[in-house]
Short mmCIF file of C-alpha atoms and ligand atoms in Angstrom, two decimals:
data_model
loop_
_atom_site.label_atom_id
_atom_site.label_comp_id
_atom_site.label_asym_id
_atom_site.label_seq_id
_atom_site.Cartn_x
_atom_site.Cartn_y
_atom_site.Cartn_z
CA UNK A 1 -25.97 25.67 2.21
CA UNK A 2 -22.30 26.39 4.06
CA UNK A 3 -23.60 25.01 8.31
CA UNK A 4 -23.85 21.49 8.15
CA UNK A 5 -26.55 19.50 9.33
CA UNK A 6 -27.47 18.49 12.69
CA UNK A 7 -24.93 16.31 14.41
CA UNK A 8 -27.11 12.98 14.72
CA UNK A 9 -28.39 13.49 11.03
CA UNK A 10 -24.60 13.40 9.56
CA UNK A 11 -24.17 10.96 11.45
CA UNK A 12 -26.97 8.15 11.11
CA UNK A 13 -25.61 9.22 7.25
CA UNK A 14 -22.16 8.64 7.61
CA UNK A 15 -22.09 5.56 10.16
CA UNK A 16 -24.21 3.93 6.71
CA UNK A 17 -22.28 4.91 4.49
CA UNK A 18 -18.10 4.26 5.96
CA UNK A 19 -18.33 0.17 6.44
CA UNK A 20 -19.20 0.14 1.89
CA UNK A 21 -16.11 2.63 2.09
CA UNK A 22 -12.90 0.28 0.39
CA UNK A 23 -11.22 2.62 2.03
CA UNK A 24 -12.79 1.93 5.13
CA UNK A 25 -9.65 -0.51 7.88
CA UNK A 26 -13.01 -1.76 10.56
CA UNK A 27 -14.52 -3.94 7.32
CA UNK A 28 -14.12 -7.47 9.37
CA UNK A 29 -17.35 -8.17 10.66
CA UNK A 30 -17.18 -5.75 14.14
CA UNK A 31 -20.06 -3.36 14.09
CA UNK A 32 -19.27 0.56 14.71
CA UNK A 33 -20.28 0.65 18.21
CA UNK A 34 -20.09 4.58 18.45
CA UNK A 35 -19.06 7.70 15.75
CA UNK A 36 -18.27 11.05 16.18
CA UNK A 37 -16.66 14.42 14.98
CA UNK A 38 -13.62 14.49 16.17
CA UNK A 39 -13.34 18.16 14.05
CA UNK A 40 -15.14 19.58 11.43
CA UNK A 41 -13.49 22.61 9.23
CA UNK A 42 -15.30 24.62 6.31
CA UNK A 43 -13.10 24.40 3.06
CA UNK A 44 -15.09 26.39 0.54
CA UNK A 45 -18.60 27.73 1.15
CA UNK A 46 -21.42 28.21 -0.97
CA UNK A 47 -22.93 25.77 -3.33
CA UNK A 48 -21.13 23.41 -3.99
CA UNK A 49 -20.20 23.32 -0.64
CA UNK A 50 -16.65 21.69 1.23
CA UNK A 51 -16.35 20.64 4.18
CA UNK A 52 -13.03 19.00 5.97
CA UNK A 53 -13.71 16.47 8.91
CA UNK A 54 -11.93 13.43 10.98
CA UNK A 55 -14.64 11.22 12.57
CA UNK A 56 -13.16 9.03 15.43
CA UNK A 57 -15.23 5.06 14.44
CA UNK A 58 -15.39 3.34 18.14
CA UNK A 59 -15.48 -0.86 16.79
CA UNK A 60 -14.71 -3.45 20.61
CA UNK A 61 -13.62 -0.68 22.41
CA UNK A 62 -11.01 0.56 19.74
CA UNK A 63 -11.11 4.35 18.35
CA UNK A 64 -9.79 4.37 15.03
CA UNK A 65 -9.09 7.82 12.74
CA UNK A 66 -10.63 8.63 9.47
CA UNK A 67 -10.79 11.78 7.44
CA UNK A 68 -13.55 12.34 4.74
CA UNK A 69 -13.76 15.52 2.58
CA UNK A 70 -17.96 16.93 2.65
CA UNK A 71 -19.52 17.93 0.01
CA UNK A 72 -22.65 19.60 -0.12
CA UNK A 73 -24.75 20.74 -3.03
CA UNK A 74 -29.03 21.94 -3.23
CA UNK A 75 -28.96 19.31 -6.17
CA UNK A 76 -26.25 16.27 -7.30
CA UNK A 77 -25.59 15.95 -10.68
CA UNK A 78 -25.60 12.45 -11.98
CA UNK A 79 -22.03 12.40 -12.26
CA UNK A 80 -21.33 12.60 -8.31
CA UNK A 81 -24.59 10.32 -7.57
CA UNK A 82 -22.79 7.39 -7.19
CA UNK A 83 -20.43 9.14 -4.43
CA UNK A 84 -23.52 10.67 -2.27
CA UNK A 85 -23.90 10.03 1.44
CA UNK A 86 -26.99 11.33 2.88
CA UNK A 87 -29.88 13.20 2.35
CA UNK A 88 -30.61 16.54 4.65
CA UNK A 89 -34.30 16.65 4.41
CA UNK A 90 -36.52 19.43 6.15
CA UNK A 91 -38.83 17.64 6.78
CA UNK A 92 -41.21 18.54 4.18
CA UNK A 93 -41.26 16.52 0.66
CA UNK A 94 -37.84 19.07 -0.81
CA UNK A 95 -34.72 17.40 0.05
CA UNK A 96 -32.56 20.68 1.25
CA UNK A 97 -29.56 19.65 0.87
CA UNK A 98 -26.85 16.68 -0.98
CA UNK A 99 -24.26 15.28 1.24
CA UNK A 100 -21.02 13.80 -0.66
CA UNK A 101 -18.14 12.36 -0.74
CA UNK A 102 -15.65 15.53 -2.01
CA UNK A 103 -13.27 13.80 -2.83
CA UNK A 104 -14.96 12.83 -6.33
CA UNK A 105 -15.63 16.52 -7.53
CA UNK A 106 -13.30 18.42 -9.14
CA UNK A 107 -14.43 21.92 -8.24
CA UNK A 108 -13.71 20.89 -4.88
CA UNK A 109 -10.61 20.01 -4.90
CA UNK A 110 -9.30 22.48 -6.62
CA UNK A 111 -9.46 23.86 -3.37
CA UNK A 112 -6.85 21.86 -1.45
CA UNK A 113 -4.70 22.68 -4.50
CA UNK A 114 -4.62 26.48 -4.46
CA UNK A 115 -4.35 25.99 -0.30
CA UNK A 116 -1.46 23.72 -0.83
CA UNK A 117 0.04 26.75 -3.02
CA UNK A 118 -0.53 29.73 -0.97
CA UNK A 119 0.87 27.82 2.42
CA UNK A 120 -2.54 28.26 3.85
CA UNK A 121 -4.22 27.57 7.23
CA UNK A 122 -7.89 27.04 7.54
CA UNK A 123 -9.04 26.17 11.33
CA UNK A 124 -6.70 23.34 12.56
CA UNK A 125 -5.54 22.51 8.42
CA UNK A 126 -2.28 23.65 7.47
CA UNK A 127 -1.22 23.51 4.41
CA UNK A 128 2.68 23.20 3.46
CA UNK A 129 4.32 24.30 0.30
CA UNK A 130 7.59 22.46 0.00
CA UNK A 131 9.82 25.16 0.22
CA UNK A 132 10.93 26.34 -3.77
CA UNK A 133 8.11 23.84 -5.20
CA UNK A 134 5.61 25.64 -7.82
CA UNK A 135 2.42 24.10 -7.72
CA UNK A 136 0.05 25.45 -10.16
CA UNK A 137 -3.40 25.91 -9.80
CA UNK A 138 -5.28 25.03 -12.37
CA UNK A 139 -5.87 21.17 -12.51
CA UNK A 140 -9.08 19.47 -12.09
CA UNK A 141 -9.06 16.33 -10.44
CA UNK A 142 -9.57 12.57 -11.08
CA UNK A 143 -9.73 9.73 -7.92
CA UNK A 144 -7.62 6.89 -8.51
CA UNK A 145 -10.55 4.11 -7.57
CA UNK A 146 -9.19 0.32 -6.92
CA UNK A 147 -7.51 -1.28 -4.39
CA UNK A 148 -6.21 1.01 -1.92
CA UNK A 149 -6.31 2.10 1.91
CA UNK A 150 -6.58 5.47 0.62
CA UNK A 151 -7.27 7.60 -1.61
CA UNK A 152 -5.28 9.76 -4.26
CA UNK A 153 -5.90 12.62 -7.09
CA UNK A 154 -4.29 13.06 -9.90
CA UNK A 155 -4.40 16.40 -10.75
CA UNK A 156 -4.09 16.18 -14.33
CA UNK A 157 -0.68 14.59 -15.48
CA UNK A 158 1.50 16.23 -13.44
CA UNK A 159 0.29 15.73 -9.62
CA UNK A 160 -0.32 12.72 -7.12
CA UNK A 161 -2.46 13.66 -4.31
CA UNK A 162 -3.13 10.84 -1.17
CA UNK A 163 -5.78 12.13 0.71
CA UNK A 164 -4.93 8.85 4.37
CA UNK A 165 -7.82 7.63 4.90
CA UNK A 166 -7.19 6.40 8.03
CA UNK A 167 -4.91 8.74 9.79
CA UNK A 168 -2.22 7.69 12.16
CA UNK A 169 -0.50 9.45 15.06
CA UNK A 170 1.52 11.86 14.76
CA UNK A 171 4.12 12.66 11.49
CA UNK A 172 2.88 9.59 8.36
CA UNK A 173 5.61 7.37 7.85
CA UNK A 174 4.64 7.85 3.56
CA UNK A 175 5.95 11.93 4.51
CA UNK A 176 8.33 11.58 6.70
CA UNK A 177 10.66 9.22 4.16
CA UNK A 178 9.22 10.79 0.93
CA UNK A 179 9.88 14.02 2.59
CA UNK A 180 13.86 13.23 3.43
CA UNK A 181 14.90 10.72 0.54
CA UNK A 182 13.25 14.06 -1.56
CA UNK A 183 15.92 16.92 0.57
CA UNK A 184 18.95 14.27 0.26
CA UNK A 185 17.93 13.89 -3.79
CA UNK A 186 17.27 10.54 -3.76
CA UNK A 187 15.98 9.65 -7.52
CA UNK A 188 13.98 6.68 -7.01
CA UNK A 189 10.86 8.30 -4.94
CA UNK A 190 8.85 10.83 -6.77
CA UNK A 191 9.73 14.01 -5.07
CA UNK A 192 7.30 15.54 -2.14
CA UNK A 193 5.76 18.88 -3.27
CA UNK A 194 3.59 19.31 0.54
CA UNK A 195 1.20 18.09 2.42
CA UNK A 196 -1.46 18.87 4.34
CA UNK A 197 -1.73 18.23 8.21
CA UNK A 198 -3.83 18.63 11.37
CA UNK A 199 -2.58 20.63 13.58
CA UNK A 200 -2.90 19.85 17.79
CA UNK A 201 -5.89 20.78 19.10
CA UNK A 202 -7.00 21.32 22.36
CA UNK A 203 -9.60 18.50 21.76
CA UNK A 204 -7.13 15.61 22.32
CA UNK A 205 -4.19 16.79 23.75
CA UNK A 206 -2.26 15.25 20.61
CA UNK A 207 1.43 16.51 21.14
CA UNK A 208 2.10 16.43 17.45
CA UNK A 209 0.19 17.35 13.66
CA UNK A 210 -1.55 14.76 12.21
CA UNK A 211 -0.72 14.09 8.47
CA UNK A 212 -3.68 14.47 6.62
CA UNK A 213 -2.35 14.36 2.95
CA UNK A 214 0.64 14.11 0.55
CA UNK A 215 1.08 16.04 -2.69
CA UNK A 216 4.13 14.53 -5.53
CA UNK A 217 4.90 15.17 -8.97
CA UNK A 218 2.92 12.13 -10.76
CA UNK A 219 4.89 9.61 -12.40
CA UNK A 220 2.57 9.59 -15.81
CA UNK A 221 5.25 7.16 -18.07
CA UNK A 222 5.37 4.44 -15.01
CA UNK A 223 4.37 1.51 -15.22
CA UNK A 224 3.84 -0.85 -11.72
CA UNK A 225 5.89 -3.14 -11.03
CA UNK A 226 3.02 -6.34 -11.00
CA UNK A 227 1.59 -5.29 -14.40
CA UNK A 228 4.90 -5.57 -16.01
CA UNK A 229 6.01 -8.97 -14.84
CA UNK A 230 2.78 -9.59 -15.24
CA UNK A 231 2.66 -9.40 -18.71
CA UNK A 232 6.37 -11.21 -18.72
CA UNK A 233 4.73 -13.84 -16.86
CA UNK A 234 2.15 -14.48 -19.49
CA UNK A 235 4.50 -14.53 -22.42
CA UNK A 236 6.92 -17.05 -20.26
CA UNK A 237 3.41 -19.02 -20.00
CA UNK A 238 3.02 -18.89 -24.01
CA UNK A 239 6.89 -19.42 -24.79
CA UNK A 240 7.61 -22.39 -27.12
CA UNK A 241 11.13 -23.89 -28.86
CA UNK A 242 12.14 -22.41 -31.84
CA UNK A 243 12.16 -24.87 -35.08
CA UNK A 244 14.90 -27.36 -34.95
CA UNK A 245 14.94 -26.83 -31.36
CA UNK A 246 15.92 -29.93 -29.06
CA UNK A 247 12.66 -31.20 -27.68
CA UNK A 248 14.35 -32.74 -24.46
CA UNK A 249 16.54 -29.76 -23.77
CA UNK A 250 15.39 -27.46 -21.32
CA UNK A 251 13.60 -24.34 -22.60
CA UNK A 252 15.40 -21.71 -22.54
CA UNK A 253 13.76 -18.60 -20.04
CA UNK A 254 15.84 -15.70 -21.28
CA UNK A 255 15.07 -16.89 -25.11
CA UNK A 256 10.86 -15.30 -24.41
CA UNK A 257 10.31 -12.29 -25.75
CA UNK A 258 8.75 -10.29 -22.26
CA UNK A 259 11.82 -11.90 -19.60
CA UNK A 260 12.04 -10.21 -16.97
CA UNK A 261 15.60 -10.69 -15.49
CA UNK A 262 16.99 -7.14 -16.50
CA UNK A 263 14.55 -5.60 -14.81
CA UNK A 264 14.66 -7.37 -12.09
CA UNK A 265 18.42 -7.15 -11.75
CA UNK A 266 17.59 -3.18 -12.01
CA UNK A 267 14.81 -2.90 -9.27
CA UNK A 268 18.08 -5.05 -7.17
CA UNK A 269 20.55 -1.87 -7.78
CA UNK A 270 17.31 1.14 -7.29
CA UNK A 271 16.37 -0.90 -3.89
CA UNK A 272 20.13 -1.75 -2.25
CA UNK A 273 20.10 2.67 -3.28
CA UNK A 274 17.32 3.51 -1.08
CA UNK A 275 18.36 1.43 1.94
CA UNK A 276 21.35 3.32 1.45
CA UNK A 277 19.65 6.94 1.16
CA UNK A 278 17.00 5.07 4.31
CA UNK A 279 20.85 4.71 6.22
CA UNK A 280 22.12 8.22 5.48
CA UNK A 281 19.15 9.92 6.15
CA UNK A 282 17.52 8.19 9.54
CA UNK A 283 21.16 6.50 10.85
CA UNK A 284 21.40 2.47 11.43
CA UNK A 285 21.35 0.96 15.41
CA UNK A 286 22.82 -2.69 15.94
CA UNK A 287 20.77 -4.91 17.58
CA UNK A 288 21.59 -7.87 20.22
CA UNK A 289 21.32 -11.57 19.65
CA UNK A 290 18.61 -11.84 22.56
CA UNK A 291 16.50 -9.20 20.54
CA UNK A 292 16.98 -11.36 17.30
CA UNK A 293 15.80 -14.55 19.12
CA UNK A 294 12.53 -12.29 20.82
CA UNK A 295 12.01 -11.11 17.27
CA UNK A 296 11.96 -15.32 15.54
CA UNK A 297 9.47 -16.02 18.73
CA UNK A 298 7.45 -13.37 17.92
CA UNK A 299 7.52 -14.85 13.86
CA UNK A 300 6.22 -17.49 15.53
CA UNK A 301 3.50 -16.44 17.37
CA UNK A 302 2.22 -15.37 14.62
CA UNK A 303 2.15 -18.70 12.79
CA UNK A 304 0.31 -20.36 15.76
CA UNK A 305 -2.02 -17.52 15.35
CA UNK A 306 -2.14 -17.81 11.71
CA UNK A 307 -2.71 -21.58 11.96
CA UNK A 308 -5.75 -21.03 14.26
CA UNK A 309 -7.51 -18.87 11.44
CA UNK A 310 -6.27 -20.12 8.53
CA UNK A 311 -6.23 -24.69 9.21
CA UNK A 312 -4.76 -24.68 5.63
CA UNK A 313 -1.57 -23.26 6.32
CA UNK A 314 -0.29 -26.26 9.04
CA UNK A 315 0.77 -28.17 7.17
CA UNK A 316 3.66 -25.86 6.22
CA UNK A 317 4.41 -24.87 10.05
CA UNK A 318 7.17 -27.62 11.19
CA UNK A 319 8.95 -26.15 8.09
CA UNK A 320 8.41 -22.34 8.87
CA UNK A 321 8.83 -22.99 12.75
CA UNK A 322 12.35 -24.89 11.74
CA UNK A 323 13.42 -21.51 9.90
CA UNK A 324 12.52 -19.24 12.92
CA UNK A 325 14.26 -21.98 14.99
CA UNK A 326 17.70 -21.97 12.49
CA UNK A 327 17.15 -17.91 13.20
CA UNK A 328 17.17 -17.94 16.56
CA UNK A 329 20.43 -19.27 16.62
CA UNK A 330 22.29 -16.66 14.38
CA UNK A 331 24.55 -15.60 16.86
CA UNK A 332 25.39 -12.32 15.39
CA UNK A 333 23.97 -9.25 16.46
CA UNK A 334 21.96 -7.57 13.17
CA UNK A 335 22.23 -4.16 12.06
CA UNK A 336 18.90 -2.70 11.21
CA UNK A 337 16.98 0.51 9.91
CA UNK A 338 14.28 2.17 8.30
CA UNK A 339 12.98 0.05 5.51
CA UNK A 340 9.77 0.18 3.47
CA UNK A 341 7.87 -2.72 4.79
CA UNK A 342 5.65 -3.78 2.26
CA UNK A 343 7.66 -4.50 -0.61
CA UNK A 344 6.18 -5.84 -3.61
CA UNK A 345 5.74 -5.36 -6.90
CA UNK A 346 2.83 -3.31 -6.98
CA UNK A 347 4.64 -0.52 -4.97
CA UNK A 348 7.34 -0.02 -7.94
CA UNK A 349 6.76 1.68 -10.63
CA UNK A 350 9.66 1.34 -13.93
CA UNK A 351 9.31 4.82 -15.76
CA UNK A 352 11.56 6.10 -18.54
CA UNK A 353 14.61 6.91 -15.92
CA UNK A 354 14.29 3.80 -13.93
CA UNK A 355 12.33 2.11 -11.18
CA UNK A 356 10.89 4.43 -8.45
CA UNK A 357 9.77 3.61 -4.91
CA UNK A 358 5.80 4.33 -3.62
CA UNK A 359 4.14 4.26 -0.20
CA UNK A 360 6.44 3.98 3.02
CA UNK A 361 3.79 3.12 5.28
CA UNK A 362 4.86 -0.40 5.99
CA UNK A 363 1.53 -2.94 6.25
CA UNK A 364 -1.55 -1.96 6.60
CA UNK A 365 -2.33 -4.85 8.86
CA UNK A 366 0.52 -4.04 11.57
CA UNK A 367 -0.36 -1.04 14.08
CA UNK A 368 1.99 1.83 14.39
CA UNK A 369 4.91 1.33 16.38
CA UNK A 370 5.22 -2.50 14.00
CA UNK A 371 5.35 -0.15 10.93
CA UNK A 372 7.95 2.48 12.64
CA UNK A 373 10.14 -0.28 14.04
CA UNK A 374 13.12 -0.50 12.52
CA UNK A 375 14.38 -3.76 10.56
CA UNK A 376 17.11 -5.63 8.79
CA UNK A 377 17.04 -4.35 4.97
CA UNK A 378 16.52 -8.26 3.59
CA UNK A 379 13.14 -7.60 5.46
CA UNK A 380 12.83 -5.94 1.90
CA UNK A 381 14.42 -7.56 -0.19
CA UNK A 382 12.00 -11.43 1.42
CA UNK A 383 8.84 -8.75 0.32
CA UNK A 384 10.15 -8.70 -3.38
CA UNK A 385 11.07 -11.94 -3.51
CA UNK A 386 7.90 -12.65 -2.22
CA UNK A 387 6.08 -10.78 -4.64
CA UNK A 388 7.83 -12.79 -7.88
CA UNK A 389 6.51 -16.15 -6.64
CA UNK A 390 2.62 -14.44 -6.15
CA UNK A 391 3.37 -13.35 -10.08
CA UNK A 392 4.57 -16.43 -10.83
CA UNK A 393 1.38 -18.48 -9.90
CA UNK A 394 -1.08 -15.43 -10.06
CA UNK A 395 -2.42 -16.56 -13.21
CA UNK A 396 -2.32 -20.29 -11.97
CA UNK A 397 -3.64 -21.02 -8.96
CA UNK A 398 -6.82 -19.63 -8.88
CA UNK A 399 -9.38 -22.58 -8.75
CA UNK A 400 -10.38 -22.92 -12.70
CA UNK A 401 -8.02 -20.34 -13.90
CA UNK A 402 -6.40 -23.01 -15.96
CA UNK A 403 -7.24 -26.53 -17.77
CA UNK A 404 -6.12 -29.48 -14.56
CA UNK A 405 -3.76 -31.09 -17.49
CA UNK A 406 -1.83 -27.78 -18.09
CA UNK A 407 -1.73 -27.21 -14.76
CA UNK A 408 1.93 -29.22 -14.03
CA UNK A 409 4.27 -27.62 -17.05
CA UNK A 410 2.77 -24.31 -15.95
CA UNK A 411 3.80 -24.69 -12.13
CA UNK A 412 7.22 -25.69 -14.01
CA UNK A 413 7.77 -22.58 -15.66
CA UNK A 414 6.31 -20.59 -12.66
CA UNK A 415 9.15 -21.78 -10.36
CA UNK A 416 11.35 -21.68 -13.05
CA UNK A 417 10.57 -17.73 -13.95
CA UNK A 418 10.42 -17.09 -9.98
CA UNK A 419 13.74 -18.74 -9.66
CA UNK A 420 15.09 -16.85 -12.29
CA UNK A 421 13.42 -13.05 -11.17
CA UNK A 422 15.08 -13.48 -7.51
CA UNK A 423 18.66 -14.23 -8.80
CA UNK A 424 18.67 -10.91 -10.72
CA UNK A 425 16.93 -9.01 -8.21
CA UNK A 426 19.28 -10.77 -5.49
CA UNK A 427 22.53 -10.06 -8.01
CA UNK A 428 21.05 -6.44 -8.76
CA UNK A 429 20.63 -6.28 -4.90
CA UNK A 430 24.06 -6.83 -4.01
CA UNK A 431 26.35 -5.17 -6.94
CA UNK A 432 24.60 -2.23 -5.38
CA UNK A 433 26.36 -2.86 -2.13
CA UNK A 434 22.80 -4.56 -0.44
CA UNK A 435 23.70 -7.12 2.05
CA UNK A 436 24.20 -10.08 -0.09
CA UNK A 437 21.32 -12.44 -0.16
CA UNK A 438 23.46 -15.35 -0.56
CA UNK A 439 25.51 -14.64 2.37
CA UNK A 440 22.66 -14.27 5.10
CA UNK A 441 20.01 -17.13 4.30
CA UNK A 442 19.14 -18.18 7.13
CA UNK A 443 17.86 -14.60 7.85
CA UNK A 444 16.17 -14.33 4.19
CA UNK A 445 13.94 -17.24 4.70
CA UNK A 446 13.05 -16.33 8.05
CA UNK A 447 11.54 -13.07 6.32
CA UNK A 448 10.66 -14.82 3.80
CA UNK A 449 7.97 -17.36 5.91
CA UNK A 450 7.24 -14.65 7.75
CA UNK A 451 5.53 -12.47 5.35
CA UNK A 452 4.47 -15.21 3.52
CA UNK A 453 2.60 -16.37 7.05
CA UNK A 454 1.02 -12.44 6.32
CA UNK A 455 0.33 -12.78 2.91
CA UNK A 456 -2.00 -15.79 3.81
CA UNK A 457 -3.51 -14.18 6.72
CA UNK A 458 -4.34 -10.86 5.07
CA UNK A 459 -5.40 -13.07 1.92
CA UNK A 460 -8.28 -14.80 4.07
CA UNK A 461 -9.33 -11.31 5.56
CA UNK A 462 -9.85 -9.83 2.24
CA UNK A 463 -9.01 -11.50 -0.79
CA UNK A 464 -10.21 -15.00 0.06
CA UNK A 465 -9.94 -15.98 -3.83
CA UNK A 466 -6.29 -14.72 -3.48
CA UNK A 467 -5.45 -17.42 -0.89
CA UNK A 468 -4.07 -20.50 -2.96
CA UNK A 469 -1.70 -17.82 -4.38
CA UNK A 470 0.47 -18.09 -1.20
CA UNK A 471 -0.23 -21.40 0.20
CA UNK A 472 0.61 -22.80 -3.61
CA UNK A 473 4.29 -21.35 -3.24
CA UNK A 474 4.62 -22.27 -0.03
CA UNK A 475 4.12 -25.93 -1.24
CA UNK A 476 6.97 -25.15 -3.65
CA UNK A 477 9.57 -23.02 -1.23
CA UNK A 478 8.98 -26.48 1.31
CA UNK A 479 8.99 -29.73 -0.23
N1 ADP B 1 4.04 9.32 -7.57
C1 ADP B 1 3.32 8.63 -8.44
N2 ADP B 1 3.64 8.38 -9.70
C2 ADP B 1 2.86 7.99 -10.38
N3 ADP B 1 1.61 6.73 -9.69
C3 ADP B 1 1.23 7.36 -8.33
C4 ADP B 1 2.63 7.54 -8.01
N4 ADP B 1 1.73 7.76 -6.26
C5 ADP B 1 1.20 6.61 -6.37
N5 ADP B 1 0.41 6.05 -7.83
C6 ADP B 1 -0.33 4.96 -7.94
O1 ADP B 1 -0.84 5.21 -7.20
C7 ADP B 1 -1.23 3.49 -6.42
C8 ADP B 1 -1.80 3.68 -5.25
O2 ADP B 1 -0.43 4.45 -4.59
P1 ADP B 1 -0.39 3.97 -2.90
O3 ADP B 1 0.80 4.79 -2.47
O4 ADP B 1 0.14 3.12 -2.51
O5 ADP B 1 -1.20 4.23 -2.19
P2 ADP B 1 -2.29 2.98 -1.38
O6 ADP B 1 -1.29 3.54 0.41
O7 ADP B 1 -3.93 3.29 -1.07
O8 ADP B 1 -2.46 1.43 -1.07
C9 ADP B 1 0.38 2.76 -7.10
O9 ADP B 1 0.20 2.25 -7.32
C10 ADP B 1 0.35 3.59 -8.24
O10 ADP B 1 -0.24 2.90 -9.67
O1 LIG B 2 -0.76 -2.57 -1.07
P1 LIG B 2 -1.00 -2.28 0.19
O2 LIG B 2 0.50 -1.20 1.64
O3 LIG B 2 -2.15 -1.80 0.55
O4 LIG B 2 -0.27 -3.91 0.80
C1 LIG B 2 -1.52 -5.34 1.01
O5 LIG B 2 -1.58 -5.16 -0.19
C2 LIG B 2 -1.17 -5.99 -0.94
C3 LIG B 2 -2.18 -6.39 -2.35
O6 LIG B 2 -2.75 -5.48 -2.74
C4 LIG B 2 -0.59 -7.77 -0.78
O7 LIG B 2 0.41 -8.00 -1.05
C5 LIG B 2 0.69 -8.96 -1.46
O8 LIG B 2 0.08 -9.12 -2.73
C6 LIG B 2 0.72 -8.95 -4.12
C7 LIG B 2 -0.34 -8.54 -5.34
O9 LIG B 2 -1.12 -8.08 -5.52
C8 LIG B 2 1.21 -9.58 -3.81
O10 LIG B 2 2.74 -9.23 -5.38
C9 LIG B 2 2.34 -8.88 -2.84
O11 LIG B 2 3.92 -10.03 -2.52
C10 LIG B 2 1.96 -9.76 -1.67
O12 LIG B 2 2.55 -9.34 -0.15
C11 LIG B 2 0.76 -6.85 0.83
O13 LIG B 2 0.63 -7.75 1.52
C12 LIG B 2 -0.31 -6.11 1.99
O14 LIG B 2 0.05 -5.92 2.72
#
């Protein structure tokens, strides 16, 4: 049972299973033309056995590398049936072994924790413990499932181990940034406890190790910004006038019980502090005005391409282009630095001690080089402002979500909620030393529109039912 099945059986099983996985990046209609095993490492012999695989998956001439934890058992208990990848038969009636996604098997993932605690090495895999960190090894894991591009394992309520599914060349951005900020004592990221990497191998000649996993403190008291914001919006929609209140006066959003503005302001403050820490850790560079013009041209090219793919965006194109032209006309050089890169309410957690930022990997739909590129910090501010727009409209935009007669009233409420929380976030950001959004209106607007174009493309490809959300907010912002 410790020996891997012949490649052909394994590869056929994985090729059929891969496209069904939420985290598989190649589900855009392209066929898998070739699939091969890059590395295979036995991490635990016996029944159940654990193997670590890297897979090279080629689609339309482009090869991406993924990792899979392969479990092998003679009998698969009911709790693991949903994770089955394939059956290995000996040619007679009885299956010889069952292959499955071991991320779902706490009996096997325990091995990862033990190896991290030991700073072990296995074949090309290297397990690193953060100097000074103590890692408990007696915890069982539970995978987080859902809308994730990676697979994260919760170990008790102490640790979270993020296993990157599509592997990028060299050190993963999430590890690089979290490690630098943990070392600098930044309170707004979860502390890094360890990481797993693939040592540069003779096979592909990579000079740098490839990051496979990241073990961090699990912030078990945290609530994510998106759920908190949505709860606030729901409360604001239901808010009614107090008895005796002037029925013609504008409704006062601050009087709604679930008002989010104080949280939005604190989030702005935390964001500016993280930007300061990123500038300290990685430095700041200034780009000349010609590069700003090139950036504006790229934004406009993406707009043109997206209008072709999603014609519903076309009615907004004129207003968006005008914002990119305005950006190109800015004569000043721009300071750029490491930023979050895909900043939205789903990437922040509110704990009892403040806001924490997660997932510094950048936008999943961008290339590795684009994700690593330096940017002006207001690009993140724009990302979060877009997220307030999303949260404000999410509950009412999907077709059939509210009766048509309520829509105009709720759209007015949505606009008020977004305006109030955008202003609070920007206030907190500027007060904590970030570049003042009010003083950089043209830059901020261009970044917001760039993100909105990305969102239209993202939603059309991954969640078509959400497409009315960015389109609805664009209708308002470009009116
Ligand atoms: N350190 C942590 N503490 C608590 N929850 C976390 C932590 N890291 C991630 N999470 C939860 O897991 C979710 C996904 O994490 P994320 O890093 O964004 O993964 P992905 O790249 O797969 O989207 C987050 O939205 C958050 O709810
Ligand atoms: O979290 P990821 O790094 O996978 O980011 C991608 O997916 C996000 C959605 O999960 C997407 O964010 C968009 O939807 C959010 C609501 O679900 C909203 O708050 C964001 O403002 C909006 O951009 C993100 O763009 C995408 O890269």
